[in-house]
């Protein structure tokens, strides 16, 4: 790896080979020895059928930066990778394949279908992990798990049985969220709520005794399953109707009017129809009053044979229109009004879910949530950003039982068997498959459903380490330290992992949860396939390199904010990362090209250090402090900014330029410059390595003294103790920069040709400015292209361009030999005259009350801003005329 660096940085030429070399080193596998503390990050397992997207790019890069940082700090780091079997998502993929073949899973049968899914997973399941490697992810791939692996499946059964034996898992008939497309129950979190513009229909229900009562509903098709009308017991409008009956329209049934305090008097008409089989609140009210529940829909959301014959077989939304039409024709439609309400959609296929009465398996969550909430309240569990902790606490406080059964075939089948022997009927939860009833020896059948994917995912902090066995890995790496994930799975996954960790290991699985932002487009929409606004990370890596992608993601990843990228302009999004890579590469080529063999230690050269040397060492010291603090606080964008400023501004733009005469032998001190360059560049590469691992490894390995078989990823993290800091050097060289910048600004303002030398006068210099002139006068002259650098107390700078620095120092450049002053005065006068005419006209426009009152406020404000801008330009031009002595 010590061949000369190519003139141009080409990430494709180094990244894949370098990753292969890292893998062969096997340096990412932790080997606990009792001396080095462990540090564990659990990679959120991507779906086994996933392809890399920018959400992965952000999530993986944050984790890799943090794990590399802790690894360099000497910890036994474990970044544990794996994939999730993703029940519904993976089954949907294979079912789509079958549909293209003209078949269905039911044609194959359960066993053949599951085998078909396994074949697909084995053929494609490793793709996402290989793509993750392309980002430079330094996971311990030797420990990669899959949530349907034998060991993890054993853990799932163990947890299910233990919870069942504690009566924390039960089977019951309740209202659940049903996806008529995926044909399965969903948890509350999987039914994503969306604010939708709908309608509120008011329906007249005839009273058996005469007259009618008006009810309001957003789903009129469900009225075919009504079993009561409910009112609030304190509602004076309906007090006399409680206990009476209504005739349910479009049916031959009579249903009662009941009173229940759960009814909201101010919603609609204050009277609500009760459809216990299709609404959770209706079900609760009906259960209290002993009312029947009539399910009027099939699994695929068509009207069932329990509905009147004229509606049977209709899609639910077609039935909705037919019901409304029939009611209107019967004179029973009282009115329709626009109504915004929250509608649940399947998180996988986005079909509108149907609240439906169904027998399912549930986890009793409240007993599990209490200790998980206490862990947060006591400070043992913290969230970044902090506001996410209160969201967690609110969810835990109001937690509802979790529906864990899914009516699909791919996944962990529920380990429950039902005895079919007459007179027995025992239900058995078992860690092992049962062939006979443990009570009577009769035949048994296993429950058909599988567990929610998140049931197994919630266990991975310990199941992936060998639990329920007390393995060495479990002892060494549980509990872990950090979880980095997206906020949208805070309740799906994060909260449940905390509960399971406390229940089965007696401790939380991590002490910090970092919930990063979302990758969005320039319209602030989340990137998605359906919107067509996604960016393929693999295309970015191919075009700009993995380091450029990582730099861009981390530079924009401020805590609590989203990352904004332009899918229509990759250059605008990723050019900054590419440009920084090029700048670093060119700086590295220059430095390495001037290091012939070993260089002396900076410590041995302290008496020979120039002001610039002492300044860059002090800046290096401060950058180590700032970057380390930023990494520790998970403010990776601040770490990027600190290291960028040091490498681009301090090192490349200032220090390297200052050292060139010494390196070229034109001035003494070449060996000192080489020693300082090598030292600060090596430190900067270590600081940058977690962010841009490929380019830093490539450059670091070529530095003098780097062992051939060593990797920067195992080099020690820089500390401030190893770098000298001299505060006065910071102040004094800042004066050098200020003087040079002022001269450059004057040259640009007056159009002085780039190669033309100028004379410079400096007056009223501060102590720092004087020391800057004494210590780095040659540097100032060279960088500012100044032929003479004079100091005096003359305050008359007419005929000069001048600037006053923050410390009171005046920098003046006499312009008589550089520009035609009379011509410049004429030009400035003409420009002043033009602006004066514009200002006069604008003032008249803004004094016109007709314009002020009739024009839109934003137009008036824009015109006012124009006037202020022109006035400001006039002041600048007048100042320049004064400086040039125009008209005197």
Short mmCIF file of N, CA, C and O in Angstrom, two decimals, residues 773-823:
data_model
loop_
_atom_site.label_atom_id
_atom_site.label_comp_id
_atom_site.label_asym_id
_atom_site.label_seq_id
_atom_site.Cartn_x
_atom_site.Cartn_y
_atom_site.Cartn_z
N UNK A 773 3.99 40.91 12.65
CA UNK A 773 4.89 41.51 11.66
C UNK A 773 6.33 41.10 11.90
O UNK A 773 7.10 40.86 10.95
N UNK A 774 6.70 41.01 13.18
CA UNK A 774 8.07 40.62 13.51
C UNK A 774 8.32 39.15 13.19
O UNK A 774 9.36 38.79 12.63
N UNK A 775 7.35 38.29 13.56
CA UNK A 775 7.58 36.86 13.43
C UNK A 775 7.26 36.31 12.05
O UNK A 775 7.87 35.33 11.61
N UNK A 776 6.28 36.90 11.35
CA UNK A 776 5.84 36.34 10.08
C UNK A 776 5.72 37.42 9.00
O UNK A 776 4.86 37.35 8.13
N UNK A 777 6.57 38.45 9.08
CA UNK A 777 6.53 39.51 8.07
C UNK A 777 6.73 38.97 6.68
O UNK A 777 6.05 39.37 5.73
N UNK A 778 7.66 38.03 6.53
CA UNK A 778 7.92 37.45 5.21
C UNK A 778 6.70 36.69 4.70
O UNK A 778 6.38 36.73 3.50
N UNK A 779 6.03 36.01 5.61
CA UNK A 779 4.82 35.27 5.22
C UNK A 779 3.74 36.22 4.75
O UNK A 779 3.07 35.98 3.73
N UNK A 780 3.56 37.33 5.48
CA UNK A 780 2.54 38.31 5.10
C UNK A 780 2.85 38.87 3.71
O UNK A 780 1.96 38.96 2.84
N UNK A 781 4.11 39.25 3.48
CA UNK A 781 4.47 39.81 2.18
C UNK A 781 4.22 38.81 1.05
O UNK A 781 3.69 39.16 0.00
N UNK A 782 4.59 37.58 1.30
CA UNK A 782 4.45 36.58 0.23
C UNK A 782 2.99 36.25 -0.05
O UNK A 782 2.57 36.18 -1.21
N UNK A 783 2.20 36.02 1.01
CA UNK A 783 0.82 35.61 0.80
C UNK A 783 -0.05 36.75 0.30
O UNK A 783 -1.06 36.52 -0.37
N UNK A 784 0.30 37.99 0.66
CA UNK A 784 -0.51 39.14 0.23
C UNK A 784 0.07 39.80 -1.01
O UNK A 784 -0.51 40.79 -1.50
N UNK A 785 1.21 39.27 -1.51
CA UNK A 785 1.91 39.88 -2.65
C UNK A 785 2.19 41.35 -2.38
O UNK A 785 1.81 42.25 -3.13
N UNK A 786 2.87 41.58 -1.26
CA UNK A 786 3.24 42.93 -0.84
C UNK A 786 4.75 43.12 -1.02
O UNK A 786 5.55 42.33 -0.52
N UNK A 787 5.12 44.18 -1.73
CA UNK A 787 6.54 44.45 -1.94
C UNK A 787 7.16 45.10 -0.71
O UNK A 787 8.33 44.83 -0.38
N UNK A 788 6.39 45.94 -0.04
CA UNK A 788 6.86 46.62 1.16
C UNK A 788 5.81 46.53 2.25
O UNK A 788 4.60 46.59 1.99
N UNK A 789 6.28 46.42 3.48
CA UNK A 789 5.40 46.35 4.64
C UNK A 789 5.90 47.40 5.63
O UNK A 789 6.88 47.18 6.33
N UNK A 790 5.24 48.57 5.65
CA UNK A 790 5.70 49.68 6.47
C UNK A 790 4.80 49.84 7.69
O UNK A 790 3.59 49.61 7.60
N UNK A 791 5.38 50.26 8.79
CA UNK A 791 4.59 50.59 9.98
C UNK A 791 4.85 52.04 10.34
O UNK A 791 6.01 52.50 10.34
N UNK A 792 3.81 52.80 10.61
CA UNK A 792 3.94 54.20 11.01
C UNK A 792 2.69 54.61 11.79
O UNK A 792 1.78 53.81 11.98
N UNK A 793 2.66 55.86 12.19
CA UNK A 793 1.53 56.38 12.95
C UNK A 793 0.72 57.39 12.14
O UNK A 793 -0.11 58.12 12.70
N UNK A 794 0.94 57.44 10.85
CA UNK A 794 0.22 58.39 10.00
C UNK A 794 -1.22 57.90 9.80
O UNK A 794 -1.44 56.79 9.32
N UNK A 795 -2.17 58.77 10.15
CA UNK A 795 -3.58 58.38 10.02
C UNK A 795 -4.21 58.89 8.74
O UNK A 795 -5.40 58.67 8.51
N UNK A 796 -3.45 59.60 7.92
CA UNK A 796 -3.99 60.11 6.66
C UNK A 796 -3.80 59.05 5.58
O UNK A 796 -2.68 58.81 5.12
N UNK A 797 -4.93 58.42 5.20
CA UNK A 797 -4.85 57.33 4.22
C UNK A 797 -5.53 57.69 2.92
O UNK A 797 -5.97 56.82 2.17
N UNK A 798 -5.64 59.02 2.65
CA UNK A 798 -6.21 59.42 1.37
C UNK A 798 -5.35 58.89 0.23
O UNK A 798 -4.12 58.91 0.31
N UNK A 799 -6.04 58.44 -0.81
CA UNK A 799 -5.33 57.84 -1.93
C UNK A 799 -5.00 56.38 -1.70
O UNK A 799 -4.30 55.77 -2.50
N UNK A 800 -5.54 55.84 -0.61
CA UNK A 800 -5.28 54.43 -0.28
C UNK A 800 -6.60 53.71 -0.06
O UNK A 800 -7.61 54.30 0.32
N UNK A 801 -6.57 52.41 -0.26
CA UNK A 801 -7.65 51.56 0.21
C UNK A 801 -7.28 51.07 1.59
O UNK A 801 -6.14 50.62 1.80
N UNK A 802 -8.18 51.19 2.54
CA UNK A 802 -7.81 50.82 3.92
C UNK A 802 -8.93 50.08 4.63
O UNK A 802 -10.10 50.22 4.28
N UNK A 803 -8.54 49.31 5.62
CA UNK A 803 -9.46 48.59 6.48
C UNK A 803 -8.95 48.67 7.91
O UNK A 803 -7.74 48.63 8.15
N UNK A 804 -9.88 48.78 8.85
CA UNK A 804 -9.52 48.77 10.27
C UNK A 804 -9.85 47.40 10.83
O UNK A 804 -11.00 46.93 10.73
N UNK A 805 -8.86 46.75 11.42
CA UNK A 805 -9.05 45.40 11.96
C UNK A 805 -9.74 45.48 13.33
O UNK A 805 -9.86 46.55 13.93
N UNK A 806 -10.15 44.35 13.83
CA UNK A 806 -10.90 44.29 15.08
C UNK A 806 -10.10 44.83 16.26
O UNK A 806 -10.67 45.39 17.19
N UNK A 807 -8.78 44.70 16.21
CA UNK A 807 -7.96 45.18 17.33
C UNK A 807 -7.54 46.63 17.16
O UNK A 807 -6.73 47.15 17.92
N UNK A 808 -8.07 47.32 16.15
CA UNK A 808 -7.75 48.72 15.93
C UNK A 808 -6.65 48.95 14.93
O UNK A 808 -6.37 50.10 14.55
N UNK A 809 -5.97 47.93 14.49
CA UNK A 809 -4.92 48.06 13.50
C UNK A 809 -5.52 48.51 12.17
O UNK A 809 -6.54 47.98 11.73
N UNK A 810 -4.86 49.50 11.52
CA UNK A 810 -5.30 49.96 10.20
C UNK A 810 -4.34 49.42 9.15
O UNK A 810 -3.12 49.56 9.26
N UNK A 811 -4.91 48.76 8.15
CA UNK A 811 -4.14 48.24 7.01
C UNK A 811 -4.49 49.09 5.80
O UNK A 811 -5.66 49.18 5.41
N UNK A 812 -3.50 49.75 5.22
CA UNK A 812 -3.73 50.63 4.07
C UNK A 812 -2.85 50.23 2.91
O UNK A 812 -1.68 49.87 3.09
N UNK A 813 -3.42 50.28 1.70
CA UNK A 813 -2.69 49.98 0.47
C UNK A 813 -2.74 51.22 -0.42
O UNK A 813 -3.82 51.55 -0.95
N UNK A 814 -1.64 51.96 -0.55
CA UNK A 814 -1.63 53.12 -1.45
C UNK A 814 -1.94 52.67 -2.88
O UNK A 814 -1.35 51.70 -3.38
N UNK A 815 -2.88 53.41 -3.52
CA UNK A 815 -3.38 52.96 -4.81
C UNK A 815 -2.86 53.77 -5.99
O UNK A 815 -3.17 53.46 -7.14
N UNK A 816 -2.06 54.83 -5.71
CA UNK A 816 -1.63 55.71 -6.79
C UNK A 816 -0.89 55.01 -7.89
O UNK A 816 -1.04 55.35 -9.07
N UNK A 817 -0.07 54.02 -7.54
CA UNK A 817 0.71 53.31 -8.55
C UNK A 817 -0.05 52.12 -9.16
O UNK A 817 0.48 51.45 -10.05
N UNK A 818 -1.25 51.85 -8.62
CA UNK A 818 -1.95 50.62 -9.01
C UNK A 818 -3.15 50.88 -9.91
O UNK A 818 -3.47 50.06 -10.77
N UNK A 819 -3.84 52.01 -9.68
CA UNK A 819 -5.03 52.31 -10.47
C UNK A 819 -5.00 53.78 -10.86
O UNK A 819 -4.27 54.59 -10.28
N UNK A 820 -5.80 54.18 -11.87
CA UNK A 820 -5.97 55.57 -12.26
C UNK A 820 -6.99 56.18 -11.31
O UNK A 820 -8.20 55.96 -11.45
N UNK A 821 -6.51 56.93 -10.29
CA UNK A 821 -7.39 57.42 -9.23
C UNK A 821 -8.44 58.39 -9.80
O UNK A 821 -9.62 58.32 -9.41
N UNK A 822 -8.04 59.28 -10.71
CA UNK A 822 -9.02 60.22 -11.26
C UNK A 822 -10.14 59.48 -12.00
O UNK A 822 -11.33 59.81 -11.87
N UNK A 823 -9.73 58.45 -12.74
CA UNK A 823 -10.74 57.67 -13.47
C UNK A 823 -11.66 56.92 -12.50
O UNK A 823 -12.87 56.86 -12.69
#
